[in-house]
């Protein structure tokens, strides 16, 4: 079974007692991963704080590699752009992490097999894309591990990274993921690219993705975006020209 290691920050965690559900998606509206407040290395300060709180739970919004940017794509459904994205990644010799839902893994076998054969990582985005904090312990385990086992059975691929559906998490859910052997990846930058009927202009997307660049960045993208498919090659070239590895 194929497993690929990813080096992640292991900074000391601040232990929190609250298990109140938190939505990274909601905090994005307030600046999470948007770079509205950054440190001297251009890293969003909320992502730095997230790592300091939750790295002890194997949950990360940044990696420790200050020379590298990691591209990640959430794969909820297919919109016809993934092949072009894969073509660009292959042309530019870049590997990415694709977070699959169960529906995507079952319906898009040709694309999933291509991701594997071309050396990309596959991450777990939940069998039903359910919000983990709304589930009890056994339901959460089923949501996570049913897709995990399906990928082993169908693709001989063992997932090791999880992205919380809708960015919703609680300390309890992070602990459960860690118990099941998963590292949870959030992001240090994202922009609104998932609204298929309201896509950002290419110039706008390019400017946001290149000006927000920072070492250790986990960049969240969606492959349903026509803009992302259009600008990805130029973005990769620009990030490399800035000195980052991808």
Short mmCIF file of C-alpha atoms in Angstrom, two decimals:
data_model
loop_
_atom_site.label_atom_id
_atom_site.label_comp_id
_atom_site.label_asym_id
_atom_site.label_seq_id
_atom_site.Cartn_x
_atom_site.Cartn_y
_atom_site.Cartn_z
CA UNK A 1 0.00 0.00 0.00
CA UNK A 2 1.34 3.40 -1.00
CA UNK A 3 2.14 5.90 1.74
CA UNK A 4 4.09 9.12 1.23
CA UNK A 5 5.57 11.01 4.17
CA UNK A 6 5.08 14.75 4.62
CA UNK A 7 7.25 16.62 7.12
CA UNK A 8 5.09 18.78 9.36
CA UNK A 9 5.77 21.22 12.17
CA UNK A 10 6.00 19.67 15.62
CA UNK A 11 5.81 22.78 17.79
CA UNK A 12 4.56 22.48 21.36
CA UNK A 13 0.78 22.52 21.68
CA UNK A 14 -1.22 24.69 24.03
CA UNK A 15 -3.69 22.28 25.62
CA UNK A 16 -7.27 23.56 25.49
CA UNK A 17 -10.09 22.11 27.51
CA UNK A 18 -13.03 23.25 25.35
CA UNK A 19 -14.59 20.85 22.85
CA UNK A 20 -16.79 23.51 21.28
CA UNK A 21 -17.05 23.05 17.50
CA UNK A 22 -15.05 25.60 15.51
CA UNK A 23 -15.36 26.33 11.82
CA UNK A 24 -12.25 27.29 9.90
CA UNK A 25 -14.64 28.22 7.12
CA UNK A 26 -16.34 30.79 9.37
CA UNK A 27 -13.04 32.18 10.58
CA UNK A 28 -11.90 32.49 6.98
CA UNK A 29 -14.51 35.24 6.62
CA UNK A 30 -12.77 37.04 9.48
CA UNK A 31 -9.29 36.58 8.03
CA UNK A 32 -8.27 32.97 8.68
CA UNK A 33 -5.89 31.99 5.91
CA UNK A 34 -6.47 35.28 4.12
CA UNK A 35 -3.30 37.03 5.17
CA UNK A 36 -5.09 39.99 6.76
CA UNK A 37 -2.65 39.78 9.65
CA UNK A 38 0.79 38.36 8.90
CA UNK A 39 4.08 37.96 10.70
CA UNK A 40 7.53 38.99 9.48
CA UNK A 41 7.63 35.93 7.19
CA UNK A 42 4.27 36.79 5.54
CA UNK A 43 2.60 33.88 7.34
CA UNK A 44 -0.98 34.44 8.55
CA UNK A 45 -0.76 34.88 12.30
CA UNK A 46 -3.91 32.83 12.89
CA UNK A 47 -2.31 29.88 11.09
CA UNK A 48 0.78 30.22 13.28
CA UNK A 49 -1.47 30.31 16.36
CA UNK A 50 -3.40 27.27 15.12
CA UNK A 51 -0.18 25.26 14.91
CA UNK A 52 0.89 26.33 18.39
CA UNK A 53 -2.44 25.15 19.79
CA UNK A 54 -3.07 21.95 17.86
CA UNK A 55 0.20 20.48 16.60
CA UNK A 56 0.08 18.22 19.65
CA UNK A 57 -3.06 16.76 18.09
CA UNK A 58 -1.25 16.29 14.75
CA UNK A 59 -3.31 19.12 13.22
CA UNK A 60 -1.57 21.79 11.14
CA UNK A 61 -2.23 24.94 9.16
CA UNK A 62 1.47 25.36 8.23
CA UNK A 63 4.42 23.03 7.67
CA UNK A 64 7.88 23.52 9.11
CA UNK A 65 9.58 23.83 5.71
CA UNK A 66 10.09 27.56 5.19
CA UNK A 67 11.27 27.01 1.61
CA UNK A 68 8.25 25.04 0.42
CA UNK A 69 4.62 25.61 -0.51
CA UNK A 70 2.23 22.64 -0.61
CA UNK A 71 -0.64 22.68 -3.10
CA UNK A 72 -3.81 20.98 -1.91
CA UNK A 73 -7.09 20.49 -3.75
CA UNK A 74 -10.45 19.57 -2.20
CA UNK A 75 -12.30 17.11 -4.45
CA UNK A 76 -16.00 17.10 -3.59
CA UNK A 77 -17.24 16.62 -7.14
CA UNK A 78 -15.91 16.77 -10.68
CA UNK A 79 -16.45 19.87 -12.80
CA UNK A 80 -14.30 19.03 -15.81
CA UNK A 81 -11.10 20.84 -14.82
CA UNK A 82 -9.13 18.19 -12.91
CA UNK A 83 -7.53 16.69 -16.02
CA UNK A 84 -6.19 20.11 -17.03
CA UNK A 85 -4.90 20.68 -13.50
CA UNK A 86 -3.18 17.30 -13.56
CA UNK A 87 -1.69 18.12 -16.96
CA UNK A 88 -0.23 21.34 -15.55
CA UNK A 89 1.14 19.65 -12.44
CA UNK A 90 2.80 17.01 -14.60
CA UNK A 91 4.25 19.62 -16.96
CA UNK A 92 5.63 21.64 -14.03
CA UNK A 93 6.81 18.55 -12.12
CA UNK A 94 4.76 19.41 -9.03
CA UNK A 95 3.02 16.97 -6.70
CA UNK A 96 -0.10 17.96 -4.79
CA UNK A 97 -2.46 16.54 -2.20
CA UNK A 98 -6.01 15.80 -3.40
CA UNK A 99 -8.55 15.44 -0.60
CA UNK A 100 -11.29 13.09 -1.80
CA UNK A 101 -14.83 12.57 -0.59
CA UNK A 102 -16.29 9.08 -0.79
CA UNK A 103 -18.53 10.10 -3.66
CA UNK A 104 -15.57 11.37 -5.66
CA UNK A 105 -13.49 8.27 -4.96
CA UNK A 106 -16.32 6.04 -6.17
CA UNK A 107 -17.34 8.01 -9.27
CA UNK A 108 -14.04 9.30 -10.63
CA UNK A 109 -11.87 6.20 -10.70
CA UNK A 110 -9.96 7.15 -13.84
CA UNK A 111 -8.90 10.49 -12.36
CA UNK A 112 -8.10 8.98 -8.96
CA UNK A 113 -5.93 6.32 -10.56
CA UNK A 114 -4.19 9.01 -12.56
CA UNK A 115 -3.48 10.99 -9.37
CA UNK A 116 -1.89 7.92 -7.84
CA UNK A 117 0.10 6.93 -10.94
CA UNK A 118 1.49 10.47 -11.30
CA UNK A 119 2.74 10.53 -7.71
CA UNK A 120 0.21 12.75 -5.98
CA UNK A 121 -0.99 12.19 -2.42
CA UNK A 122 -4.60 11.37 -1.72
CA UNK A 123 -6.17 12.68 1.46
CA UNK A 124 -9.39 11.79 3.27
CA UNK A 125 -12.19 14.40 3.09
CA UNK A 126 -14.82 12.15 4.67
CA UNK A 127 -16.98 9.43 3.19
CA UNK A 128 -20.07 11.69 3.20
CA UNK A 129 -18.38 15.08 3.74
CA UNK A 130 -20.02 15.21 7.16
CA UNK A 131 -19.10 17.77 9.81
CA UNK A 132 -17.19 15.78 12.42
CA UNK A 133 -18.27 17.83 15.47
CA UNK A 134 -21.92 16.95 14.72
CA UNK A 135 -21.19 13.19 14.92
CA UNK A 136 -20.89 10.94 17.93
CA UNK A 137 -17.73 8.89 18.41
CA UNK A 138 -18.82 5.82 16.44
CA UNK A 139 -20.32 7.93 13.64
CA UNK A 140 -17.12 9.94 13.32
CA UNK A 141 -15.03 6.79 13.11
CA UNK A 142 -17.32 5.41 10.40
CA UNK A 143 -17.12 8.68 8.43
CA UNK A 144 -13.33 8.57 8.51
CA UNK A 145 -12.47 4.89 8.32
CA UNK A 146 -15.07 3.70 5.80
CA UNK A 147 -13.37 5.85 3.16
CA UNK A 148 -9.96 4.85 4.47
CA UNK A 149 -10.80 1.17 3.99
CA UNK A 150 -12.47 1.77 0.63
CA UNK A 151 -9.27 3.34 -0.72
CA UNK A 152 -7.25 0.35 0.45
CA UNK A 153 -9.68 -2.14 -1.07
CA UNK A 154 -10.28 -0.30 -4.34
CA UNK A 155 -6.96 1.43 -5.01
CA UNK A 156 -4.45 -0.31 -2.72
CA UNK A 157 -3.79 3.14 -1.28
CA UNK A 158 -3.63 4.00 2.42
CA UNK A 159 -4.56 7.57 3.27
CA UNK A 160 -2.80 9.35 6.13
CA UNK A 161 -4.00 12.97 5.94
CA UNK A 162 -7.48 14.29 6.69
CA UNK A 163 -9.12 17.60 5.86
CA UNK A 164 -12.19 18.45 7.88
CA UNK A 165 -15.30 18.94 5.72
CA UNK A 166 -16.32 22.61 5.64
CA UNK A 167 -13.30 23.29 7.85
CA UNK A 168 -15.40 22.37 10.90
CA UNK A 169 -13.59 20.79 13.82
CA UNK A 170 -13.46 20.45 17.56
CA UNK A 171 -10.66 19.43 19.86
CA UNK A 172 -12.44 16.12 20.34
CA UNK A 173 -12.58 15.46 16.60
CA UNK A 174 -8.88 16.27 16.23
CA UNK A 175 -8.11 13.84 19.02
CA UNK A 176 -10.22 11.17 17.31
CA UNK A 177 -8.39 11.64 14.03
CA UNK A 178 -5.06 11.35 15.80
CA UNK A 179 -6.26 8.20 17.57
CA UNK A 180 -7.09 6.70 14.16
CA UNK A 181 -3.60 7.44 12.87
CA UNK A 182 -4.40 10.57 10.87
CA UNK A 183 -2.72 13.95 10.63
CA UNK A 184 -5.22 16.75 9.99
CA UNK A 185 -4.28 19.40 7.44
CA UNK A 186 -6.03 22.74 7.35
CA UNK A 187 -4.49 25.61 5.37
CA UNK A 188 -2.64 28.87 5.76
CA UNK A 189 -4.13 30.47 2.67
CA UNK A 190 -7.37 30.10 0.72
CA UNK A 191 -9.49 32.34 -1.42
CA UNK A 192 -13.05 32.07 -2.69
CA UNK A 193 -12.54 29.81 -5.70
CA UNK A 194 -15.33 27.25 -5.22
CA UNK A 195 -18.30 29.29 -6.43
CA UNK A 196 -18.59 27.93 -9.96
CA UNK A 197 -21.12 30.56 -11.05
CA UNK A 198 -19.04 33.43 -9.68
CA UNK A 199 -15.42 32.74 -10.52
CA UNK A 200 -12.74 35.32 -9.78
CA UNK A 201 -11.04 36.89 -12.77
CA UNK A 202 -7.72 35.33 -13.70
CA UNK A 203 -5.79 38.49 -12.81
CA UNK A 204 -7.44 38.66 -9.39
CA UNK A 205 -6.75 35.01 -8.59
CA UNK A 206 -3.15 35.25 -9.75
CA UNK A 207 -2.48 38.34 -7.64
CA UNK A 208 -3.99 36.85 -4.50
CA UNK A 209 -2.18 33.53 -4.78
CA UNK A 210 1.23 35.02 -5.54
CA UNK A 211 1.21 37.99 -3.15
CA UNK A 212 0.10 35.82 -0.21
CA UNK A 213 2.97 33.31 -0.67
CA UNK A 214 4.88 32.30 2.44
CA UNK A 215 7.20 29.51 3.51
CA UNK A 216 5.46 26.48 4.97
CA UNK A 217 2.24 27.47 3.22
CA UNK A 218 -0.53 24.93 2.85
CA UNK A 219 -2.50 26.37 -0.06
CA UNK A 220 -6.14 25.35 -0.35
CA UNK A 221 -7.56 25.24 -3.88
CA UNK A 222 -10.62 23.66 -5.48
CA UNK A 223 -10.43 21.83 -8.79
CA UNK A 224 -13.99 22.88 -9.68
CA UNK A 225 -12.56 26.33 -10.40
CA UNK A 226 -12.11 27.33 -14.03
CA UNK A 227 -9.89 30.18 -12.85
CA UNK A 228 -7.53 27.85 -11.01
CA UNK A 229 -7.23 25.59 -14.05
CA UNK A 230 -6.43 28.63 -16.19
CA UNK A 231 -3.78 30.27 -13.99
CA UNK A 232 -2.16 27.33 -12.20
CA UNK A 233 0.89 27.09 -14.44
CA UNK A 234 1.62 30.81 -14.17
CA UNK A 235 1.13 30.70 -10.41
CA UNK A 236 3.61 27.83 -10.07
CA UNK A 237 6.18 29.66 -12.20
CA UNK A 238 5.78 32.83 -10.12
CA UNK A 239 6.10 31.02 -6.80
CA UNK A 240 9.28 29.32 -7.99
CA UNK A 241 10.63 32.67 -9.18
CA UNK A 242 10.03 33.93 -5.63
CA UNK A 243 12.33 31.15 -4.43
CA UNK A 244 9.78 28.63 -3.17
CA UNK A 245 9.88 24.88 -3.79
CA UNK A 246 6.68 23.07 -4.75
#
